[in-house]
Short mmCIF file of C-alpha atoms in Angstrom, two decimals:
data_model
loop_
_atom_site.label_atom_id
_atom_site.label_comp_id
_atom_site.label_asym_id
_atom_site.label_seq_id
_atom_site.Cartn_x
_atom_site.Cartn_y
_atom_site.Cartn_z
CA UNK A 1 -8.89 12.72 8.87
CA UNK A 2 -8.67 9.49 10.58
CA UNK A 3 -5.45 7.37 11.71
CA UNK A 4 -5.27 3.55 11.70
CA UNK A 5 -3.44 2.17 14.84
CA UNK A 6 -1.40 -1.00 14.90
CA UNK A 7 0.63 -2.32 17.52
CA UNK A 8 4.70 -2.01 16.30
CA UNK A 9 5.12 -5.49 16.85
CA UNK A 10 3.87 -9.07 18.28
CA UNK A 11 5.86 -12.00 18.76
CA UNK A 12 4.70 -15.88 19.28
CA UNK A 13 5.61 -19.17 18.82
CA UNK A 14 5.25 -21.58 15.71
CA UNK A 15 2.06 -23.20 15.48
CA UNK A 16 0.14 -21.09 17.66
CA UNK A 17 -2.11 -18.29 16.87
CA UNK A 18 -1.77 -14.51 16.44
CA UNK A 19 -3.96 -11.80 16.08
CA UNK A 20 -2.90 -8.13 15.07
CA UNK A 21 -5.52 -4.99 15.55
CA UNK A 22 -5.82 -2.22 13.75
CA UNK A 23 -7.92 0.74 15.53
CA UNK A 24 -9.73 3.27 13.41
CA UNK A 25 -9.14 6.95 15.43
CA UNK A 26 -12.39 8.71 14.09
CA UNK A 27 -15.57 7.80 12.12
CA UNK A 28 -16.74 4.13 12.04
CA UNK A 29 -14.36 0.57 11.34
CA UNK A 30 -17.33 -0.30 9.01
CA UNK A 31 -17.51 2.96 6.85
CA UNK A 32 -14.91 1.28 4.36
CA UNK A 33 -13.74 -1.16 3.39
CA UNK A 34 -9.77 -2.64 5.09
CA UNK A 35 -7.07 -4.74 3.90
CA UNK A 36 -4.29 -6.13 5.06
CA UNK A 37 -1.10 -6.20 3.41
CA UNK A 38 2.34 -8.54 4.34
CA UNK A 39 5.78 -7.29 3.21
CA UNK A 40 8.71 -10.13 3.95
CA UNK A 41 12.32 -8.06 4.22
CA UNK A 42 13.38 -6.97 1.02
CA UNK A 43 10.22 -8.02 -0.54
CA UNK A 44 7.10 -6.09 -2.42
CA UNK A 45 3.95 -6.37 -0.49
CA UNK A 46 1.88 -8.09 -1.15
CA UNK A 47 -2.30 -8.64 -0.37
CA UNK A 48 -3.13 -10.82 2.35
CA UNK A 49 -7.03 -9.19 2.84
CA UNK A 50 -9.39 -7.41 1.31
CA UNK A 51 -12.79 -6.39 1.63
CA UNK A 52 -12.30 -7.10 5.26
CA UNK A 53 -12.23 -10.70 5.04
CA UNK A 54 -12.19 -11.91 1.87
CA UNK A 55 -8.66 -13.84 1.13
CA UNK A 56 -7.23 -14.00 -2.34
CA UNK A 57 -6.50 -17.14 -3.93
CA UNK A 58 -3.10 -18.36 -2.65
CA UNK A 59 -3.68 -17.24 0.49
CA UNK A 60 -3.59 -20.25 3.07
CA UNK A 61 -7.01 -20.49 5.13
CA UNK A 62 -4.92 -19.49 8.40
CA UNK A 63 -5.54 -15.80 7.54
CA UNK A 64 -8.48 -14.66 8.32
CA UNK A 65 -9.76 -10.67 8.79
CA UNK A 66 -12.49 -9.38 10.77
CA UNK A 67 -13.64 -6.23 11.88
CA UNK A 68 -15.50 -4.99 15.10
CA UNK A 69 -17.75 -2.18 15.57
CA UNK A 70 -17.41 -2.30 19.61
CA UNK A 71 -13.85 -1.89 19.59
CA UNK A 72 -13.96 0.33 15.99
CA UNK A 73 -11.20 -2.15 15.02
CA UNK A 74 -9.69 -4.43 12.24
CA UNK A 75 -8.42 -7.56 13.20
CA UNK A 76 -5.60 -9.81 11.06
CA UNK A 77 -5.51 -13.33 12.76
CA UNK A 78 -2.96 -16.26 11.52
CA UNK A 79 -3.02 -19.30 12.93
CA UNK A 80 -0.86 -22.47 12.76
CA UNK A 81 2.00 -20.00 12.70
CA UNK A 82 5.05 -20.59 10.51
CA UNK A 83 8.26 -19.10 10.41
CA UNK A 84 7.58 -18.03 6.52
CA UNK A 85 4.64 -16.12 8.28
CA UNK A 86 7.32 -13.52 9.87
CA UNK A 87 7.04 -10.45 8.05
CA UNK A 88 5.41 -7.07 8.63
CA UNK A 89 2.09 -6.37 8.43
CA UNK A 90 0.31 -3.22 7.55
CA UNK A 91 -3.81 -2.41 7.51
CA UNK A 92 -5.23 -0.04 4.65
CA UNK A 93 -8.73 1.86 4.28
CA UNK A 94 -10.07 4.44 2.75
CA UNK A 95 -11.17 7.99 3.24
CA UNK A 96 -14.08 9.71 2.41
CA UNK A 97 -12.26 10.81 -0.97
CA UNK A 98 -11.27 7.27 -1.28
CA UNK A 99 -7.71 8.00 -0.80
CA UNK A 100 -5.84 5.09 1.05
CA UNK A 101 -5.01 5.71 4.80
CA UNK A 102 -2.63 2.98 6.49
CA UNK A 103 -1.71 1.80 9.53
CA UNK A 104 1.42 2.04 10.80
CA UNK A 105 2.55 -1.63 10.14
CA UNK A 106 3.12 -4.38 13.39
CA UNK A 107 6.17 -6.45 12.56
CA UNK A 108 5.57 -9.76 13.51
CA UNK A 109 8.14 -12.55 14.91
CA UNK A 110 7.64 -16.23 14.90
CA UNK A 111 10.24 -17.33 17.37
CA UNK B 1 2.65 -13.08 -14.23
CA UNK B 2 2.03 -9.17 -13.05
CA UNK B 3 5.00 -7.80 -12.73
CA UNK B 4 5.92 -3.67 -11.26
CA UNK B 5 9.20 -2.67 -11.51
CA UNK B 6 10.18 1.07 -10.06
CA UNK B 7 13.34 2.68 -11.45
CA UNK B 8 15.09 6.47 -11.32
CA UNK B 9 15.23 6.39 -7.45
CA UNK B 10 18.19 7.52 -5.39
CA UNK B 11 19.69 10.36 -3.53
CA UNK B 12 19.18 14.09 -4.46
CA UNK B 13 19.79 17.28 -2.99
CA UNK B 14 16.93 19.42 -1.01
CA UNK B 15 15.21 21.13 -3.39
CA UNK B 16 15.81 19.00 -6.26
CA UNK B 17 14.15 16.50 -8.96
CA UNK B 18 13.02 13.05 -9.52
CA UNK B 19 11.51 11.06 -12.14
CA UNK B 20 10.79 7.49 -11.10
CA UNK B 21 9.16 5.22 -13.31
CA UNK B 22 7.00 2.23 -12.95
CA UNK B 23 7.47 -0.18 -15.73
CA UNK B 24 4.33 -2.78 -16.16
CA UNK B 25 3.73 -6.17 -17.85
CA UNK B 26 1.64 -8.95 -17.30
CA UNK B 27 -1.66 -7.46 -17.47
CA UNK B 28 -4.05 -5.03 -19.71
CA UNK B 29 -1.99 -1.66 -18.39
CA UNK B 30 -5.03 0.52 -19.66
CA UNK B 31 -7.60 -1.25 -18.16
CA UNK B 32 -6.31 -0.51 -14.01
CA UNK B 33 -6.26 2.56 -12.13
CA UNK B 34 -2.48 3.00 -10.43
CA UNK B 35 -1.27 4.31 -7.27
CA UNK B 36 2.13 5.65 -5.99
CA UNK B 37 2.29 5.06 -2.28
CA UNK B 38 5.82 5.68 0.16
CA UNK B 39 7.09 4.50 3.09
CA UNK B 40 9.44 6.83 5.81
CA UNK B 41 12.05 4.94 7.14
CA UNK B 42 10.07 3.98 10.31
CA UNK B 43 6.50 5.07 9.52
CA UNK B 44 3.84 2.97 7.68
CA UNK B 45 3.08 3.70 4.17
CA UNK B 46 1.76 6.59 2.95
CA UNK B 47 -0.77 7.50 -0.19
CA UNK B 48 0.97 9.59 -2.52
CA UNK B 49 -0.90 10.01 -5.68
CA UNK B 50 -3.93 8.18 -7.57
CA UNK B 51 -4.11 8.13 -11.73
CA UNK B 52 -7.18 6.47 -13.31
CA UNK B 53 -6.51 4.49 -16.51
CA UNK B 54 -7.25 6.69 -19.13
CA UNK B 55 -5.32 9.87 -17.25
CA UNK B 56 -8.34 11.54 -17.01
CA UNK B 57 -8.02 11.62 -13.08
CA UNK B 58 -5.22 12.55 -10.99
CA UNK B 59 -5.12 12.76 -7.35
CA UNK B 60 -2.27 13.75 -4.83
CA UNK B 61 -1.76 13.49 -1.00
CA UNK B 62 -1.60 17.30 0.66
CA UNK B 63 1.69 16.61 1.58
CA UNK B 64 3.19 16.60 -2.14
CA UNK B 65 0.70 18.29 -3.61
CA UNK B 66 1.86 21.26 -6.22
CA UNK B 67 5.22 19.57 -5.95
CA UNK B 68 4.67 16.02 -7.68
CA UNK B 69 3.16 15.08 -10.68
CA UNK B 70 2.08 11.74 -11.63
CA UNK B 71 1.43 10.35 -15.69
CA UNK B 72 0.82 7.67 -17.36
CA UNK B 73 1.97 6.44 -21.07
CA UNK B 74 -0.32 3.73 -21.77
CA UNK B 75 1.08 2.80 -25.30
CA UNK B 76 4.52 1.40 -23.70
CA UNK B 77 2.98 0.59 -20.11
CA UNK B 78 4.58 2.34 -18.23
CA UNK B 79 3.78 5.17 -14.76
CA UNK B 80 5.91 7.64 -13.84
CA UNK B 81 6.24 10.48 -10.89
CA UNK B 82 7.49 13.32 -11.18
CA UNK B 83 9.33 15.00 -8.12
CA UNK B 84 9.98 18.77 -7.38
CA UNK B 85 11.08 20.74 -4.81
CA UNK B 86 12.13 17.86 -2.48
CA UNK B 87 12.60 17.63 1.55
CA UNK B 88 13.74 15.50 3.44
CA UNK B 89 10.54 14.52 4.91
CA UNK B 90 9.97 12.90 0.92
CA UNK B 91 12.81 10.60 1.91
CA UNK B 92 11.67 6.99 1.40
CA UNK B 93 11.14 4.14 -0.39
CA UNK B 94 8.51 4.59 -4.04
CA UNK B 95 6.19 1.69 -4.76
CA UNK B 96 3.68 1.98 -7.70
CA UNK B 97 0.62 -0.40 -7.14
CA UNK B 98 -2.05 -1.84 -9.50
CA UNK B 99 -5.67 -0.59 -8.36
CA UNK B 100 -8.26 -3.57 -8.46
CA UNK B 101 -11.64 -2.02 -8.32
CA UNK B 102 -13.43 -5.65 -7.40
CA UNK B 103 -11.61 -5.63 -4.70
CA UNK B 104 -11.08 -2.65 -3.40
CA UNK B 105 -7.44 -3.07 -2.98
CA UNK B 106 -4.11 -2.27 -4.25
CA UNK B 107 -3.72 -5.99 -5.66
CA UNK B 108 -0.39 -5.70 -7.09
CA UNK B 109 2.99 -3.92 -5.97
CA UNK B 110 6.40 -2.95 -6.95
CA UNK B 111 9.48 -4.05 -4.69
CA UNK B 112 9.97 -0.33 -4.50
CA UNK B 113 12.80 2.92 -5.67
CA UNK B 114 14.28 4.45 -2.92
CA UNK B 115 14.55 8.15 -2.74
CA UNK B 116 16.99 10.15 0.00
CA UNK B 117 16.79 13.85 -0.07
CA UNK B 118 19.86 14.93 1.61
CA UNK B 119 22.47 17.13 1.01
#
């Protein structure tokens, strides 16, 4: 089975931009579907992405998700940061039993 | 308002049992596919166990398979897991999540039961 990859944590300023990766370890980024997921401390999380970049409604227009074949990775990118926007941030797929497989969550800081 | 709310974690001996429950409101309960997913105190979340809406599906993660046993009881809305023969490595905090099949997704979660196997 595969493995999604995150970075444990990024860090940047308020107002600037941010982008967090998730790598897929085996088969192809594109084979299913990923979303991205926020959870603020003490908090449920909640859906930030789905589909690979479609965003809820509620969801401000900075988020955006992408996905590249070359790199086989998922990409979460916020911009005009905020300090609401610190949180930790975790990617999801599926396998091929359609079974969720996460990433390992990438804590961000908006300092 | 969709609401999850997880109840009957917290801290049991190796070996023992669990029963957390998932109470939900807000939406058509029989009409979504649920999940139980865990977190390891410092590891990402992990799939536990899938159950489709009318029960007739039931899916579990290697790692708890044979031990855990997840139900549904539609009339009072409400998901439950049932946890036996616990380790340590089951340590961790329970969410139950609404499946939304248009998107894919887990659209919904609980804030979460934590459950420490210790003795």
């Amino acid at each position: 089975n595969f493995m999604l990859t995150q970075p444990h944590s990024v860090s940047e300023s308020p107002g600037k931009t941010v982008t967090i990766s998730c790598t897929r370890t085996s088969g192809t980024i594109a084979s299913n579907y990923v979303q991205w997921y926020r959870r603020r401390p003490g908090g449920a999380p909640t859906i930030v992405i789905y589909e690979d970049d479609q965003r809820p409604s509620g969801v401000p227009d900075r988020f955006s998700g992408s996905i590249d074949s070359s790199s086989n990775s998922a990409s979460l990118t916020i911009s005009g940061l905020k300090t609401e926007d610190e949180a930790d941030y975790f990617c999801q797929s599926y396998d091929d039993n359609d079974h969720g497989v996460f990433g390992g969550g990438t804590k961000l800081t908006v300092l | 308002e969709v609401q999850l709310v997880e109840s009957g974690g917290g801290l049991v001996k190796p070996g023992g049992s669990v029963r957390l429950s998932c109470a939900a409101s807000g939406f058509t309960f029989t009409s979504y596919s649920m999940r139980w997913v865990r977190q390891a105190p410092g590891k990402g979340p992990e799939w536990v166990s899938s159950i489709n809406a009318d029960s007739f599906f039931m899916y579990y993660a290697d790692s708890v398979k044979g031990r855990f046993t997840v139900s549904r009881d539609n009339a009072n809305n409400l998901l439950f897991l049932q946890m036996n023969s616990l380790r340590a490595e089951d340590t961790g905090v329970y969410y139950c999540a609404r499946y939304y099949d248009s998107w894919s997704a887990y659209d919904y979660w609980g804030q979460g039961a934590q459950v420490t196997v210790s003795s």
